[in-house]
mmCIF file of C-alpha atoms in Angstrom:
data_model
loop_
_atom_site.group_PDB
_atom_site.id
_atom_site.type_symbol
_atom_site.label_atom_id
_atom_site.label_comp_id
_atom_site.label_asym_id
_atom_site.label_seq_id
_atom_site.Cartn_x
_atom_site.Cartn_y
_atom_site.Cartn_z
ATOM 1 C CA MET A 1 -1.801 -6.389 -12.138
ATOM 2 C CA ALA A 2 -2.236 -4.910 -8.667
ATOM 3 C CA VAL A 3 0.617 -3.055 -7.061
ATOM 4 C CA ASP A 4 1.675 -4.698 -3.796
ATOM 5 C CA LEU A 5 1.757 -1.623 -1.567
ATOM 6 C CA VAL A 6 2.928 -1.461 2.024
ATOM 7 C CA ILE A 7 1.689 1.374 4.217
ATOM 8 C CA ASP A 8 4.125 1.746 7.093
ATOM 9 C CA LYS A 9 3.242 4.063 9.972
ATOM 10 C CA LYS A 10 6.920 5.071 10.130
ATOM 11 C CA LEU A 11 6.452 6.702 6.710
ATOM 12 C CA LEU A 12 3.539 8.890 7.802
ATOM 13 C CA LEU A 13 4.690 12.336 8.839
ATOM 14 C CA PRO A 14 1.880 14.505 10.199
ATOM 15 C CA HIS A 15 2.629 18.195 10.799
ATOM 16 C CA LEU A 16 6.067 18.042 9.147
ATOM 17 C CA GLU A 17 8.038 21.239 9.672
ATOM 18 C CA ALA A 18 9.796 22.230 6.450
ATOM 19 C CA THR A 19 11.347 25.499 5.333
ATOM 20 C CA ASP A 20 10.640 24.892 1.621
ATOM 21 C CA ASN A 21 9.885 22.136 -0.865
ATOM 22 C CA LEU A 22 13.507 20.937 -1.018
ATOM 23 C CA ASP A 23 13.597 20.578 2.750
ATOM 24 C CA ALA A 24 10.264 18.716 2.778
ATOM 25 C CA LEU A 25 11.279 16.384 -0.052
ATOM 26 C CA SER A 26 14.669 15.731 1.552
ATOM 27 C CA GLN A 27 13.135 14.845 4.921
ATOM 28 C CA ILE A 28 10.623 12.461 3.373
ATOM 29 C CA ALA A 29 13.190 10.787 1.096
ATOM 30 C CA ASP A 30 15.712 10.498 3.949
ATOM 31 C CA ASN A 31 13.060 8.762 6.043
ATOM 32 C CA LEU A 32 12.210 6.346 3.207
ATOM 33 C CA PHE A 33 15.911 5.491 2.991
ATOM 34 C CA ALA A 34 16.305 5.159 6.774
ATOM 35 C CA GLN A 35 13.343 2.742 6.886
ATOM 36 C CA GLY A 36 14.857 0.606 4.101
ATOM 37 C CA TYR A 37 12.317 1.246 1.329
ATOM 38 C CA VAL A 38 14.591 2.996 -1.167
ATOM 39 C CA LYS A 39 18.181 2.774 -2.313
ATOM 40 C CA GLU A 40 21.039 5.239 -2.069
ATOM 41 C CA GLY A 41 20.472 7.934 -4.663
ATOM 42 C CA TYR A 42 16.681 8.056 -4.296
ATOM 43 C CA LYS A 43 16.680 11.468 -2.611
ATOM 44 C CA GLN A 44 18.904 12.995 -5.283
ATOM 45 C CA ALA A 45 16.717 11.489 -7.990
ATOM 46 C CA ILE A 46 13.619 13.046 -6.352
ATOM 47 C CA LEU A 47 15.301 16.451 -6.172
ATOM 48 C CA ASP A 48 16.630 16.232 -9.736
ATOM 49 C CA ARG A 49 13.273 15.109 -11.124
ATOM 50 C CA LYS A 50 11.424 17.924 -9.326
ATOM 51 C CA ALA A 51 13.579 20.467 -11.152
ATOM 52 C CA THR A 52 12.495 19.076 -14.546
ATOM 53 C CA TYR A 53 9.028 17.674 -13.834
ATOM 54 C CA PRO A 54 6.957 19.696 -11.339
ATOM 55 C CA THR A 55 4.799 17.612 -9.004
ATOM 56 C CA GLY A 56 2.195 20.005 -7.607
ATOM 57 C CA LEU A 57 -1.397 19.120 -8.497
ATOM 58 C CA PRO A 58 -3.769 22.023 -8.928
ATOM 59 C CA SER A 59 -6.809 21.599 -6.702
ATOM 60 C CA PRO A 60 -8.653 23.532 -4.055
ATOM 61 C CA ARG A 61 -6.770 23.610 -0.767
ATOM 62 C CA PRO A 62 -5.468 21.464 0.754
ATOM 63 C CA THR A 63 -3.191 21.085 -2.241
ATOM 64 C CA VAL A 64 -1.140 17.941 -2.918
ATOM 65 C CA ALA A 65 2.238 17.227 -4.523
ATOM 66 C CA ILE A 66 3.121 13.718 -5.744
ATOM 67 C CA PRO A 67 6.893 13.370 -6.191
ATOM 68 C CA HIS A 68 8.450 10.060 -7.207
ATOM 69 C CA ALA A 69 11.645 8.679 -8.728
ATOM 70 C CA ASN A 70 12.692 5.784 -10.939
ATOM 71 C CA TYR A 71 11.454 2.355 -9.857
ATOM 72 C CA GLN A 72 15.032 1.015 -10.001
ATOM 73 C CA LEU A 73 15.833 3.034 -6.862
ATOM 74 C CA VAL A 74 13.016 1.393 -4.875
ATOM 75 C CA LYS A 75 13.463 -1.719 -2.733
ATOM 76 C CA LYS A 76 9.831 -2.089 -1.618
ATOM 77 C CA THR A 77 6.727 -0.364 -2.985
ATOM 78 C CA THR A 78 5.153 2.127 -0.610
ATOM 79 C CA ILE A 79 4.007 5.678 -0.194
ATOM 80 C CA SER A 80 5.125 8.218 2.357
ATOM 81 C CA VAL A 81 2.620 10.893 3.269
ATOM 82 C CA ALA A 82 3.547 14.147 4.946
ATOM 83 C CA THR A 83 1.053 16.735 6.043
ATOM 84 C CA LEU A 84 2.882 20.019 6.328
ATOM 85 C CA ALA A 85 2.753 22.257 9.380
ATOM 86 C CA HIS A 86 2.952 25.183 6.939
ATOM 87 C CA PRO A 87 2.392 25.079 3.166
ATOM 88 C CA VAL A 88 5.447 25.095 0.900
ATOM 89 C CA LYS A 89 5.663 26.227 -2.727
ATOM 90 C CA PHE A 90 5.642 23.695 -5.574
ATOM 91 C CA HIS A 91 5.314 24.301 -9.278
ATOM 92 C CA ASP A 92 2.107 23.084 -10.910
ATOM 93 C CA MET A 93 2.695 19.920 -12.984
ATOM 94 C CA GLY A 94 0.315 21.200 -15.665
ATOM 95 C CA ASP A 95 1.570 24.800 -15.787
ATOM 96 C CA VAL A 96 5.173 25.299 -14.669
ATOM 97 C CA ASP A 97 4.664 29.052 -14.393
ATOM 98 C CA ASN A 98 1.985 28.517 -11.755
ATOM 99 C CA VAL A 99 3.165 28.102 -8.156
ATOM 100 C CA LEU A 100 0.997 26.238 -5.645
ATOM 101 C CA ASP A 101 0.925 26.295 -1.852
ATOM 102 C CA VAL A 102 1.156 22.583 -1.075
ATOM 103 C CA ASP A 103 -0.233 21.198 2.186
ATOM 104 C CA VAL A 104 0.220 17.435 1.649
ATOM 105 C CA ILE A 105 3.033 15.507 -0.032
ATOM 106 C CA ILE A 106 2.419 11.940 -1.165
ATOM 107 C CA MET A 107 5.817 10.553 -2.161
ATOM 108 C CA MET A 108 5.521 7.404 -4.212
ATOM 109 C CA ALA A 109 8.173 4.704 -4.063
ATOM 110 C CA ILE A 110 6.996 2.271 -6.719
ATOM 111 C CA GLY A 111 9.177 -0.785 -7.275
ATOM 112 C CA GLU A 112 7.529 -2.089 -10.456
ATOM 113 C CA PRO A 113 8.021 -0.431 -13.847
ATOM 114 C CA HIS A 114 4.295 -0.327 -14.607
ATOM 115 C CA GLY A 115 3.042 0.351 -11.078
ATOM 116 C CA GLN A 116 3.010 4.132 -11.297
ATOM 117 C CA VAL A 117 -0.130 4.338 -13.431
ATOM 118 C CA GLU A 118 -2.222 2.350 -10.942
ATOM 119 C CA MET A 119 -0.799 4.264 -7.988
ATOM 120 C CA LEU A 120 -1.352 7.626 -9.670
ATOM 121 C CA GLN A 121 -4.988 6.694 -10.270
ATOM 122 C CA LYS A 122 -5.488 5.932 -6.579
ATOM 123 C CA ILE A 123 -3.828 9.213 -5.633
ATOM 124 C CA VAL A 124 -5.974 11.134 -8.127
ATOM 125 C CA ASP A 125 -9.032 9.503 -6.523
ATOM 126 C CA VAL A 126 -7.851 10.818 -3.132
ATOM 127 C CA ILE A 127 -7.245 14.305 -4.506
ATOM 128 C CA GLN A 128 -10.654 14.441 -6.168
ATOM 129 C CA ASP A 129 -12.384 13.404 -2.925
ATOM 130 C CA ASP A 130 -12.627 16.778 -1.201
ATOM 131 C CA GLN A 131 -13.703 15.273 2.125
ATOM 132 C CA LEU A 132 -10.884 12.695 2.181
ATOM 133 C CA ARG A 133 -8.249 15.249 1.108
ATOM 134 C CA HIS A 134 -9.289 17.515 3.989
ATOM 135 C CA ALA A 135 -9.343 14.596 6.440
ATOM 136 C CA ILE A 136 -5.785 13.620 5.437
ATOM 137 C CA ALA A 137 -4.519 17.204 5.736
ATOM 138 C CA ASP A 138 -6.239 17.595 9.116
ATOM 139 C CA ALA A 139 -5.213 14.228 10.594
ATOM 140 C CA ALA A 140 -4.096 14.811 14.159
ATOM 141 C CA ASP A 141 -1.576 11.982 14.374
ATOM 142 C CA VAL A 142 -0.001 8.966 12.683
ATOM 143 C CA ASP A 143 -2.822 6.605 13.651
ATOM 144 C CA GLY A 144 -5.502 8.866 12.193
ATOM 145 C CA LEU A 145 -3.524 9.301 8.988
ATOM 146 C CA TYR A 146 -2.921 5.550 8.756
ATOM 147 C CA GLN A 147 -6.640 4.733 9.097
ATOM 148 C CA LEU A 148 -7.514 7.106 6.242
ATOM 149 C CA LEU A 149 -4.778 5.790 3.951
ATOM 150 C CA ALA A 150 -5.256 2.102 4.718
ATOM 151 C CA LYS A 151 -8.870 2.309 3.507
ATOM 152 C CA THR A 152 -7.766 3.908 0.260
ATOM 153 C CA PHE A 153 -4.545 2.132 -0.654
ATOM 154 C CA GLU A 154 -4.613 -1.356 0.853
#
C-alpha cells in the first residue's frame, strides 16, 4: 500500500538557523503544527523520542537525521525537510555513543500505522544517493528543494 504523501513548500526550511538539535527539532515540529499537519503534543513526542531513540544516520557529509513520532499525532502524512545553516549534533541511531554533525533533518509525519517502513525506505534511498543528498543540502531556496523532493517522494 502506497503512503499518500503531501509535500508542502511551507514545510521546506532551507538554511534553518538552529542553536542545537532541540532547537532545530522544535522549530520544525512547531511549523508542522502551525501548518495543520500534526496534533498538539507532536513536538513533545519528537523531543521525548529523540532522548530514547537517536535519529542521526551515519553517512558521509552532508549527514541526515530522520526524527518522527507516533502516527496517532499526525493529521496528514508529510515530510518536513530542513537544511541547516550550521550543523547540529545528533546521536547516531546505530551507535548512541557516536555523535554526528547533522546538516539535513527530514522529519516524518506519517499518519498510517504501517507507513513508516515505506517512507524510511525512500529516505534511505535519498541518503544513499550521494549526489541527491548533496543537492538537497545545497539547495538555494524552497523551490529548488521542492523540485528535488517532489521527484523522489511524489
